MMTF fields as JSON, N, C-alpha, C and O atoms, coordinates in Angstrom:
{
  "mmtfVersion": "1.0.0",
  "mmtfProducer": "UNKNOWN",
  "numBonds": 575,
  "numAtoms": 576,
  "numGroups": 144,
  "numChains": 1,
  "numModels": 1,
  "chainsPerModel": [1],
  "groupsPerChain": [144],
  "chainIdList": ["A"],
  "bondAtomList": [4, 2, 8, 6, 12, 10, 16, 14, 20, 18, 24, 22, 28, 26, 32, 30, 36, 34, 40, 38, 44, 42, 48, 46, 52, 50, 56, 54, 60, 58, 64, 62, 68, 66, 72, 70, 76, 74, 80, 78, 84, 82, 88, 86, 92, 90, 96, 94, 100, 98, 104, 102, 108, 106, 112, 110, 116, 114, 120, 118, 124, 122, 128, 126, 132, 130, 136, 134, 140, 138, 144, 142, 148, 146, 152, 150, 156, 154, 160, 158, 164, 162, 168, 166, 172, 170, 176, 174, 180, 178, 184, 182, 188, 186, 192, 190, 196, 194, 200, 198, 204, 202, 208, 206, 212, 210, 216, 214, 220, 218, 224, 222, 228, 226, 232, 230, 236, 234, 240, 238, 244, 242, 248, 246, 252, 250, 256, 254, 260, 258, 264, 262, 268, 266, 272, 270, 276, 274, 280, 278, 284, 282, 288, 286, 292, 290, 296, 294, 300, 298, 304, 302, 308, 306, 312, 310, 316, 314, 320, 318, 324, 322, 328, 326, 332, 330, 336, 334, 340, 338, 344, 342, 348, 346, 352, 350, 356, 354, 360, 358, 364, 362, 368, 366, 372, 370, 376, 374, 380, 378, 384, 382, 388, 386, 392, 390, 396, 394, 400, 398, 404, 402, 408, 406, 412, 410, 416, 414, 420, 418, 424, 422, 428, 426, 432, 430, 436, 434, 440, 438, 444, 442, 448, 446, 452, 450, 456, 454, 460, 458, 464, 462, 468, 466, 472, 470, 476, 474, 480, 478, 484, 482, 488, 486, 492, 490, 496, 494, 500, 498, 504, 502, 508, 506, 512, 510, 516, 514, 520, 518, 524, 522, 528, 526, 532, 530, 536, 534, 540, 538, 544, 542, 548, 546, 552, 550, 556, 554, 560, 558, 564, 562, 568, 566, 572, 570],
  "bondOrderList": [1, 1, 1, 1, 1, 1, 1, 1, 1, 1, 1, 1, 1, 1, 1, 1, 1, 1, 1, 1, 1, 1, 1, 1, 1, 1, 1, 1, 1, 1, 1, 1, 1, 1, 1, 1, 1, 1, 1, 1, 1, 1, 1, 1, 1, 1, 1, 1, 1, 1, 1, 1, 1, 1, 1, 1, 1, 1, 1, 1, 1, 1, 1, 1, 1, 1, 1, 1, 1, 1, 1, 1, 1, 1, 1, 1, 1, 1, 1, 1, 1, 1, 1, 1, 1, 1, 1, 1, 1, 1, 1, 1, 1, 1, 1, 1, 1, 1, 1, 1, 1, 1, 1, 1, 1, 1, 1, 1, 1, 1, 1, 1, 1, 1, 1, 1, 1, 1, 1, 1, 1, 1, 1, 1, 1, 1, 1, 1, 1, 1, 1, 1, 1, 1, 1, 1, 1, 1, 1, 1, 1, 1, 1],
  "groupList": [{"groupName": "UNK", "atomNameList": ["N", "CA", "C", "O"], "elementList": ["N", "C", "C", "O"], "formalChargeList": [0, 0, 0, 0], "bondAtomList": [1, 0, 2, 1, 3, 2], "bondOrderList": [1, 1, 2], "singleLetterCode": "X", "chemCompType": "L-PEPTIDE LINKING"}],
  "groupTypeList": [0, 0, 0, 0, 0, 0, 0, 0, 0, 0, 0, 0, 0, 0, 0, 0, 0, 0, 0, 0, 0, 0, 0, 0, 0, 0, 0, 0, 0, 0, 0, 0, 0, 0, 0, 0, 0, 0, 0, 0, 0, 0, 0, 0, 0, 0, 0, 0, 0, 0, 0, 0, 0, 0, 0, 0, 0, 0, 0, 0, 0, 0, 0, 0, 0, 0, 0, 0, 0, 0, 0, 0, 0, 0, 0, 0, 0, 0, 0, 0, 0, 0, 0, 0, 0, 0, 0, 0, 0, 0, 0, 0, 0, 0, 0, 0, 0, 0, 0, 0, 0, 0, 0, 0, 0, 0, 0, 0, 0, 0, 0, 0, 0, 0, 0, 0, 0, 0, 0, 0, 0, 0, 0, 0, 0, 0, 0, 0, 0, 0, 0, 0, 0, 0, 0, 0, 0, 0, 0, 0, 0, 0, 0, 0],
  "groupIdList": [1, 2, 3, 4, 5, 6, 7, 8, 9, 10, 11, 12, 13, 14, 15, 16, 17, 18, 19, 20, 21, 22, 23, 24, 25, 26, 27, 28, 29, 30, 31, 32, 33, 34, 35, 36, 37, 38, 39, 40, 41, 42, 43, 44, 45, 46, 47, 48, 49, 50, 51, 52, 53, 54, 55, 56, 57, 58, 59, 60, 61, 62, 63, 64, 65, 66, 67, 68, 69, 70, 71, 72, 73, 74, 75, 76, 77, 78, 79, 80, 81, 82, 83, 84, 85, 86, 87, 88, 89, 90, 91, 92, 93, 94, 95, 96, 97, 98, 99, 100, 101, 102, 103, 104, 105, 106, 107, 108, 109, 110, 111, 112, 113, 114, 115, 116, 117, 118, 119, 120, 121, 122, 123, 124, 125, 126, 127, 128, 129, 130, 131, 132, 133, 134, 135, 136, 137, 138, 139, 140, 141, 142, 143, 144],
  "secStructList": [7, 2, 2, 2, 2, 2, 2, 2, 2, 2, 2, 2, 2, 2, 2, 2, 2, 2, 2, 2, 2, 6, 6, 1, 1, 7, 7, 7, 7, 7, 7, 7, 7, 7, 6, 6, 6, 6, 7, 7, 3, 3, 7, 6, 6, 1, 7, 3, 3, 7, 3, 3, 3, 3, 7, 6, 6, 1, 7, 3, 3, 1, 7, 3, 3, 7, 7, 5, 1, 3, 3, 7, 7, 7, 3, 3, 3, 3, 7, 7, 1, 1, 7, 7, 3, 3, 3, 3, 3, 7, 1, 6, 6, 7, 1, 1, 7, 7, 7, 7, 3, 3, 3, 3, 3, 7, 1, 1, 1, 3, 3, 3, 3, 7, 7, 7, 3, 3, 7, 7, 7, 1, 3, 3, 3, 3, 3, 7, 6, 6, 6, 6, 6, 6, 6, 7, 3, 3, 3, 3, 3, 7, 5, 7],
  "xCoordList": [-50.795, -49.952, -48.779, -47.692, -48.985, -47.855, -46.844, -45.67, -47.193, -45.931, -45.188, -43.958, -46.173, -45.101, -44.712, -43.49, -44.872, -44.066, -43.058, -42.15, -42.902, -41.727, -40.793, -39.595, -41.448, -40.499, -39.434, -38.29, -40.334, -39.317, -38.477, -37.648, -38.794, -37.797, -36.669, -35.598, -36.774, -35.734, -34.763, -33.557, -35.498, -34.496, -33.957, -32.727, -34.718, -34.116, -32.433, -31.385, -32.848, -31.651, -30.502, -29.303, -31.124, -29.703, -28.881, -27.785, -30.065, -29.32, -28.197, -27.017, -28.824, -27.776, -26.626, -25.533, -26.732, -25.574, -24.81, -23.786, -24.954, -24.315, -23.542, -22.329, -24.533, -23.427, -22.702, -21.997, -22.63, -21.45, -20.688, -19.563, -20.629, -19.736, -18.893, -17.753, -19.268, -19.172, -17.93, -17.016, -18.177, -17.132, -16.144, -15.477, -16.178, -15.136, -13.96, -13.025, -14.059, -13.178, -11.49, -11.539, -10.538, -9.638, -9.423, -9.499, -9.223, -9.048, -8.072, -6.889, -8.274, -7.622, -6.02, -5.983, -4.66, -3.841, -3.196, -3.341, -2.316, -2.066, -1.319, -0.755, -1.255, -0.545, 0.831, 1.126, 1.734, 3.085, 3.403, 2.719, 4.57, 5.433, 6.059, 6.811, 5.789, 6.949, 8.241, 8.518, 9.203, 10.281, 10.965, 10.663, 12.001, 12.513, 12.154, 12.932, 10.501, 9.843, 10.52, 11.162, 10.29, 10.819, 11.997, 12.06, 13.023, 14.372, 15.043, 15.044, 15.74, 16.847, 18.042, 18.759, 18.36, 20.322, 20.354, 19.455, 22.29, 22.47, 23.303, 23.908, 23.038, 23.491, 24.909, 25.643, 25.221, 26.615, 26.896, 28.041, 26.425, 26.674, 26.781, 27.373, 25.998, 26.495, 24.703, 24.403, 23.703, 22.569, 21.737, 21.558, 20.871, 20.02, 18.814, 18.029, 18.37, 17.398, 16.379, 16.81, 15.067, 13.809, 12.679, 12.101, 12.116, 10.605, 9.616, 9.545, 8.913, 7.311, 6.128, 6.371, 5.368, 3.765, 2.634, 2.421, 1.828, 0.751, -0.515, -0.501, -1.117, -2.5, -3.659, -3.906, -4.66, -6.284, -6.546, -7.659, -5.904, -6.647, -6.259, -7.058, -5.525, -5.589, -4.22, -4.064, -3.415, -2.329, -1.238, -1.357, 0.196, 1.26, 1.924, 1.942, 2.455, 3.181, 4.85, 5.43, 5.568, 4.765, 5.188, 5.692, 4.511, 3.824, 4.706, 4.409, 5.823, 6.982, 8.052, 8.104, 9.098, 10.635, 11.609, 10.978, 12.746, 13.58, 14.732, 15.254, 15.217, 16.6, 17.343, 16.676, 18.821, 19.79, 19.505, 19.04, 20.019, 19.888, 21.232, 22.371, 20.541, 21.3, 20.431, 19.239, 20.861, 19.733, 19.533, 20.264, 18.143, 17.059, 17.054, 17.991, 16.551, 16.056, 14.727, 14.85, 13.595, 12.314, 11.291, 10.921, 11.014, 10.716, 9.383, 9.292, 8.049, 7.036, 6.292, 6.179, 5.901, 5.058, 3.842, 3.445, 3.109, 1.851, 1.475, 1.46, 1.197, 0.302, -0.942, -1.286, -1.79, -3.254, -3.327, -2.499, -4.964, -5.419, -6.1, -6.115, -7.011, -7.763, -7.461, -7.939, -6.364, -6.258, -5.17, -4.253, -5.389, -4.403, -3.869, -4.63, -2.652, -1.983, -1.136, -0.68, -0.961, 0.181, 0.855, 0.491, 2.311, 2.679, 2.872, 3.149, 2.726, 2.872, 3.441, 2.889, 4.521, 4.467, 4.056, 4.002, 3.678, 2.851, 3.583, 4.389, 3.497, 4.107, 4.152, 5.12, 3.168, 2.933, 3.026, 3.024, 3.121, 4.16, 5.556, 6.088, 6.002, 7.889, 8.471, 8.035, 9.471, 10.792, 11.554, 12.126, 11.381, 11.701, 11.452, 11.546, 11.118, 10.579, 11.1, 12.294, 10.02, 10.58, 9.682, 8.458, 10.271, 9.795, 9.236, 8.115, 9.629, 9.671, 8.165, 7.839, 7.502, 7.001, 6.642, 7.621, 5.756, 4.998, 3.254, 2.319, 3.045, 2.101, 0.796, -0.307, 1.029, 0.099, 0.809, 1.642, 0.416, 1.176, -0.26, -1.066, -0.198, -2.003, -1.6, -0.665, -2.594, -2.295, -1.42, -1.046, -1.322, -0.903, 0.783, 1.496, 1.214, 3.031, 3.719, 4.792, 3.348, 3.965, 4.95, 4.766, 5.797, 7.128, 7.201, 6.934, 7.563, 8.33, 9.261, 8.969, 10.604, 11.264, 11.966, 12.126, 12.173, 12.097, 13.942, 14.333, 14.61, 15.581, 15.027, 14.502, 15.501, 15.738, 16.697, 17.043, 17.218, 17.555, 17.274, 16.467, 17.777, 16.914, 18.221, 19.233, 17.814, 19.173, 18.694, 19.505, 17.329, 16.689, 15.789, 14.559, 16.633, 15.869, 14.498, 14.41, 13.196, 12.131, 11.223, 11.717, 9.837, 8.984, 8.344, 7.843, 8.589, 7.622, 6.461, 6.527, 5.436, 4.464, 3.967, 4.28, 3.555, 3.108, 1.892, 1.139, 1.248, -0.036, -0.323, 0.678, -1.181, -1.744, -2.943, -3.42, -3.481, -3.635, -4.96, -5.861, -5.264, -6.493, -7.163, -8.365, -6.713, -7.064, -7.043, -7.795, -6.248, -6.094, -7.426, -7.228, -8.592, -9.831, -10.083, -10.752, -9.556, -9.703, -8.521, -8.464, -7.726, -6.666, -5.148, -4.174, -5.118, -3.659, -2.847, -3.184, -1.561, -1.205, 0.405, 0.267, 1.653, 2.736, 3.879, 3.707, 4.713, 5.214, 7.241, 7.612, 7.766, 9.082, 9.887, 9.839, 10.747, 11.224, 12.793, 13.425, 13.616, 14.755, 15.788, 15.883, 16.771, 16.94, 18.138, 18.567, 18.901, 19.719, 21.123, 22.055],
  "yCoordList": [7.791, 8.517, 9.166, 9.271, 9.62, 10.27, 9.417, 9.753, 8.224, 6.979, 6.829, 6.81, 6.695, 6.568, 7.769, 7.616, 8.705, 10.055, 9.559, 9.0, 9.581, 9.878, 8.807, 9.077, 7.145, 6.593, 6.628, 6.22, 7.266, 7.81, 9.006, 9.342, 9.708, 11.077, 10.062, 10.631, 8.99, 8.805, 7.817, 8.004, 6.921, 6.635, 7.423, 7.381, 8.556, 9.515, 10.307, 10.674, 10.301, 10.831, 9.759, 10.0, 8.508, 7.179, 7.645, 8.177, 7.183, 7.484, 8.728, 8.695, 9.389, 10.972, 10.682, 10.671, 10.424, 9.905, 9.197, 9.807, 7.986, 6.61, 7.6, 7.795, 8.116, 8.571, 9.854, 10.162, 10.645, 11.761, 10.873, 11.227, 10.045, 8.956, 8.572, 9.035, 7.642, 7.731, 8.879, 8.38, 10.394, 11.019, 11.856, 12.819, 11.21, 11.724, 10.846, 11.104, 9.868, 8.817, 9.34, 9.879, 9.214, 9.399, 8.787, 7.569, 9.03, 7.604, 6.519, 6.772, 5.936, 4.241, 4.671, 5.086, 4.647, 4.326, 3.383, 2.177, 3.989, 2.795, 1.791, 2.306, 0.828, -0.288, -0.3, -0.014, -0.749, -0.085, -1.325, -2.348, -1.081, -1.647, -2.729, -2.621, -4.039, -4.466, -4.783, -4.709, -5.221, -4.792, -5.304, -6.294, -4.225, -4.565, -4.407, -4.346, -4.159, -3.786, -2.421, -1.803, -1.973, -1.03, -0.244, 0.947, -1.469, -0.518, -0.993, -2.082, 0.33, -0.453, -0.697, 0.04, -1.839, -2.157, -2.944, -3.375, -2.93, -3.083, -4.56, -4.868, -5.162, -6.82, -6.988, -6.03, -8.09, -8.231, -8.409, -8.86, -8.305, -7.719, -6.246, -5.95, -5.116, -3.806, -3.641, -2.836, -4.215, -3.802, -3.503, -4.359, -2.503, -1.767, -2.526, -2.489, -3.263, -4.307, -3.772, -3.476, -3.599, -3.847, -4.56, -4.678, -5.168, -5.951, -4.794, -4.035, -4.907, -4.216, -5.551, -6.461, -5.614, -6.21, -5.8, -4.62, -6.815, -6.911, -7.799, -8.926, -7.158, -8.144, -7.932, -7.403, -8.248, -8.395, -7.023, -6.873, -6.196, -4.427, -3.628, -2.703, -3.684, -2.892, -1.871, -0.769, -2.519, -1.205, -1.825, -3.036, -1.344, -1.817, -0.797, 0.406, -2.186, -2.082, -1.868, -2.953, -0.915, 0.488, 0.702, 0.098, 2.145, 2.33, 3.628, 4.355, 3.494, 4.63, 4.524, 4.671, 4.248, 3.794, 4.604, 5.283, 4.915, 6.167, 5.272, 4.675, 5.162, 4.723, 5.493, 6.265, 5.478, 6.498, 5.538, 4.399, 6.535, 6.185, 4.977, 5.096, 3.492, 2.861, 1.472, 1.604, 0.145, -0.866, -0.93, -0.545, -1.603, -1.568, -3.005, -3.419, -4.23, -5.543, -5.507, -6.07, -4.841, -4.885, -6.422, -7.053, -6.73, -7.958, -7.165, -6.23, -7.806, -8.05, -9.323, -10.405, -9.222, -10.593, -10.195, -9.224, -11.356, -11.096, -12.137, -13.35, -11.596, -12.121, -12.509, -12.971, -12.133, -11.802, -13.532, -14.309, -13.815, -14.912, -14.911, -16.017, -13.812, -14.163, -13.758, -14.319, -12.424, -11.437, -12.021, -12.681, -11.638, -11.452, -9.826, -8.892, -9.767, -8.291, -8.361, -9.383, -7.065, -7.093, -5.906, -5.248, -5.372, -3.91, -3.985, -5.05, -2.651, -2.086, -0.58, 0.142, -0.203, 1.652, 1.948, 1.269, 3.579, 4.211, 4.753, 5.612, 4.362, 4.692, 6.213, 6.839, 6.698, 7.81, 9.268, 10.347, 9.104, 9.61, 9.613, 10.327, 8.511, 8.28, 9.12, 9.748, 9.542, 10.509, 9.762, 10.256, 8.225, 7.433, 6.174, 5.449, 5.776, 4.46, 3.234, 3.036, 2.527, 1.298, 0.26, 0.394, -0.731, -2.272, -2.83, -3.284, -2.94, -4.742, -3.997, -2.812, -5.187, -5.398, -6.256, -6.934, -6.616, -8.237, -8.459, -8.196, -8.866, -9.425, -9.843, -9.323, -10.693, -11.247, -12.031, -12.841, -11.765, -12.519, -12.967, -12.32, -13.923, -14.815, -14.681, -14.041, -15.478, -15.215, -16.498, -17.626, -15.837, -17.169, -16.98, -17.942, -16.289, -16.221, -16.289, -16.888, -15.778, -15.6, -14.406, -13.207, -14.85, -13.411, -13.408, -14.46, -12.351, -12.336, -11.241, -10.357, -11.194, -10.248, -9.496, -10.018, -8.256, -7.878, -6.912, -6.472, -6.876, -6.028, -4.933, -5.121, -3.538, -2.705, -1.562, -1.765, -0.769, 0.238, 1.795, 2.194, 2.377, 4.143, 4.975, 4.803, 6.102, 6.786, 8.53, 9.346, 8.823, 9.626, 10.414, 10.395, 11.214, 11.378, 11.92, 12.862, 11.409, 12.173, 11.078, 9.956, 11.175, 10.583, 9.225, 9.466, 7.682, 6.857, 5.96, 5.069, 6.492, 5.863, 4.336, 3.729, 3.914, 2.422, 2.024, 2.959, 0.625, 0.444, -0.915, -1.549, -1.591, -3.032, -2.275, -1.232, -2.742, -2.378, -2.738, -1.908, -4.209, -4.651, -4.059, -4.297, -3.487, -2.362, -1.087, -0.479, -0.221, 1.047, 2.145, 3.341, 1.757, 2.315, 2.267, 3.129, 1.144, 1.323, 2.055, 2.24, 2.403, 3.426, 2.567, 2.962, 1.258, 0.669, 1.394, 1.252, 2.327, 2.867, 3.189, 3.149, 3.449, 3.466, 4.558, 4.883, 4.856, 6.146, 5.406, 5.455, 5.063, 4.946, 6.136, 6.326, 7.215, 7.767, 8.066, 8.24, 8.192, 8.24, 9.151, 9.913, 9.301, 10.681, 10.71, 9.748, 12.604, 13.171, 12.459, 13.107],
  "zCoordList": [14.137, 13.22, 13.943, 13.375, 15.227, 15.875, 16.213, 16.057, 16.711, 16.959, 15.583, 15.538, 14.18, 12.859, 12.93, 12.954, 12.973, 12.462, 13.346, 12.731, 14.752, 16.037, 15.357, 15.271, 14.678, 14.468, 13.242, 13.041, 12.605, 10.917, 11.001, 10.155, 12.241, 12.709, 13.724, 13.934, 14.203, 15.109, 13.67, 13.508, 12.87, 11.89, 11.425, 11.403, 10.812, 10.101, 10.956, 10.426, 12.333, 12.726, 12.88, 13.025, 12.819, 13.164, 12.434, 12.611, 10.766, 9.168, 9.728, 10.078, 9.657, 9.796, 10.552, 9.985, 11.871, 12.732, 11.85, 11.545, 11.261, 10.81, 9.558, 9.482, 8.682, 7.705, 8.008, 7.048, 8.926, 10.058, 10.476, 10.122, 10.951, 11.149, 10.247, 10.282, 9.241, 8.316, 7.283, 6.625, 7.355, 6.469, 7.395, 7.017, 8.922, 9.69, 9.875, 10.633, 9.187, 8.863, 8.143, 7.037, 8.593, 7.831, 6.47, 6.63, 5.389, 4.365, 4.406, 4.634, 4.306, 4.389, 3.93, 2.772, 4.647, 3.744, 3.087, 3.287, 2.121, 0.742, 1.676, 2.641, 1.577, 2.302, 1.666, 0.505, 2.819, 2.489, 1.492, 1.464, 0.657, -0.415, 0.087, 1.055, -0.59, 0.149, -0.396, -1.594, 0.737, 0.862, -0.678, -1.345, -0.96, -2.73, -3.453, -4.405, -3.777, -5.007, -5.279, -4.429, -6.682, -7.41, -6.553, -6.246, -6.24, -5.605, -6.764, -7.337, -7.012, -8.378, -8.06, -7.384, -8.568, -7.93, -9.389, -10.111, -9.527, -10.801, -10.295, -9.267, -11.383, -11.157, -11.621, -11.865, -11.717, -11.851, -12.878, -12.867, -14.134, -15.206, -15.716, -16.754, -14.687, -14.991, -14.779, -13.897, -15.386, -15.615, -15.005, -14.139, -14.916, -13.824, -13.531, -14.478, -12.446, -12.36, -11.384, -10.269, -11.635, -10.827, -10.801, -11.881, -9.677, -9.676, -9.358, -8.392, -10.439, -9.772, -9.797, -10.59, -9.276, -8.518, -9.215, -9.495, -9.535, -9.5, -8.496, -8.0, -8.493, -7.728, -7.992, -9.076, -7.157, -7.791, -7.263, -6.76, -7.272, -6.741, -8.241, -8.385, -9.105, -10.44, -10.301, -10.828, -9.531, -9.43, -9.601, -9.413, -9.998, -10.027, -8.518, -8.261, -7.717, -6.97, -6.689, -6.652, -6.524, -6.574, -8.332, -9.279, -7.916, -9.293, -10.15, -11.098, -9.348, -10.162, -9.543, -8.322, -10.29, -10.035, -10.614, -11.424, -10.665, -11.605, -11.788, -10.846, -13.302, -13.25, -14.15, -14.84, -14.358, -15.223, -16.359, -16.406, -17.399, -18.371, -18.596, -18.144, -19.664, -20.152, -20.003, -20.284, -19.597, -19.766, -18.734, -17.821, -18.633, -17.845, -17.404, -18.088, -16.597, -16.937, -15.761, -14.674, -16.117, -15.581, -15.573, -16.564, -14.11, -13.443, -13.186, -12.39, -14.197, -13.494, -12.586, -13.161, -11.494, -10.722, -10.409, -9.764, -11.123, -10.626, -9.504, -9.71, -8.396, -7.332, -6.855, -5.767, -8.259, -7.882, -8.068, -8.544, -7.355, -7.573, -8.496, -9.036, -9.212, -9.741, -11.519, -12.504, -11.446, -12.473, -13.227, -12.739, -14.869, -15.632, -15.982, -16.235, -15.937, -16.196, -17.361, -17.876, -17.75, -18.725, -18.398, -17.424, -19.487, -19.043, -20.308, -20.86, -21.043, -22.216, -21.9, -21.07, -22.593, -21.834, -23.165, -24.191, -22.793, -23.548, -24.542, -24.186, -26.243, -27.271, -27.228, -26.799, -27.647, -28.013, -27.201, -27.793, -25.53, -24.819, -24.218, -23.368, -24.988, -24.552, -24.802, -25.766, -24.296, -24.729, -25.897, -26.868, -25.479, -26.672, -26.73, -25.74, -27.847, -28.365, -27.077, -26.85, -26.359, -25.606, -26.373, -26.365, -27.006, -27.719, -26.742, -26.968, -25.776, -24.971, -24.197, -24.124, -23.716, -22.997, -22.299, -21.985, -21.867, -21.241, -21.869, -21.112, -23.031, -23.446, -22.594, -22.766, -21.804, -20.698, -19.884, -20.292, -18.235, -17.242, -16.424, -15.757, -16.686, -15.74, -14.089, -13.606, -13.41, -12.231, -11.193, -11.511, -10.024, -9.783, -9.115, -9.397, -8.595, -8.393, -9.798, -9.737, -11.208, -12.036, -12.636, -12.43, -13.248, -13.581, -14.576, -15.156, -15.279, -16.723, -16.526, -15.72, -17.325, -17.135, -18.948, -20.051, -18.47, -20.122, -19.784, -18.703, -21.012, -20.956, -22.23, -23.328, -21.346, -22.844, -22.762, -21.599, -23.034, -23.191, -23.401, -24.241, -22.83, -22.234, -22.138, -21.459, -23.193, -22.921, -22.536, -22.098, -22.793, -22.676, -21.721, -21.772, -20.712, -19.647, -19.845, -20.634, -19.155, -18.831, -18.607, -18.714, -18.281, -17.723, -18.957, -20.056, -18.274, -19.234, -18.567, -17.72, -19.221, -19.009, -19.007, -20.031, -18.454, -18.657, -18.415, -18.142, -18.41, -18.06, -17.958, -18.291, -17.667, -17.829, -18.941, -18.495, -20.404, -21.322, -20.852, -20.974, -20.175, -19.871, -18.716, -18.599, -18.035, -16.712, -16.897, -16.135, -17.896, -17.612, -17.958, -17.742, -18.425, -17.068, -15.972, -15.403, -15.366, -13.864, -13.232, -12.017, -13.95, -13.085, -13.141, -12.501, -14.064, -13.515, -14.646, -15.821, -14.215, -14.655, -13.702, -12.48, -14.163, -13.647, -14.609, -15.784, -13.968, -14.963, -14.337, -13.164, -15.041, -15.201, -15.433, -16.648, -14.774, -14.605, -15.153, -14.111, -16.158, -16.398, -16.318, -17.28, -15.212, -14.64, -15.544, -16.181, -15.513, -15.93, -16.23, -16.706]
}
């Protein structure tokens, strides 16, 4: 009995070690953006243009952009292999009504791109409709 006791006190302390280990960990950071996503530059028609990202992790890449008010022409791509996404912004918190969205974008190097118009500064919400329990969620910004 004394050899099992000694040996369930020396697991018992691995366990302990392994998980102290364990929460001295810094947390993982977000992996950087890459280059061009949600930078806005206006095209040669006048119009304010950005790409945001999707992939198989549930987030839009990145996940908040700011533009002045007037039209918009928002480029979603999805990258994931496995996921379908969509973007819908959130009706019922807009400063003001946005129509357009993207329905469904499957996976695979696929784009869709939407124009609309924003004349109303303050914060708009968005989402992939089919994810936003898991947290995919993005806030469009329309400054002064």
């Amino acid at each position: 009995m004394g050899t099992r006791a000694a040996a369930l006190g020396i697991g018992a302390a691995l366990a302990a070690g392994a998980l102290t280990g364990c929460g001295s960990e810094e947390p993982a950071a977000p992996p950087p953006t890459p280059e061009g996503l949600g930078e806005v530059t206006v095209g040669a028609d006048g119009v304010q243009e950005v790409t945001i990202q999707t992939q198989d992790d549930y987030l839009f890449t990145p996940d908040r952009f700011t533009v002045a008010p007037g039209t918009v022409r928002l480029t979603l791509v999805n990258v994931a292999d496995q996921m379908t996404h969509n973007l819908e912004f959130t009706d019922d918190e807009l400063p003001q009504p946005i129509d357009a969205g993207i329905p469904v974008l499957g996976p695979g190097d696929q784009e869709k791109t939407i124009e609309f118009e924003v004349t109303t500064p303050g914060d708009y919400p968005f989402s992939c409709t089919f994810h936003l329990q898991l947290g995919q969620v993005g806030t469009m910004t329309v400054s002064e």
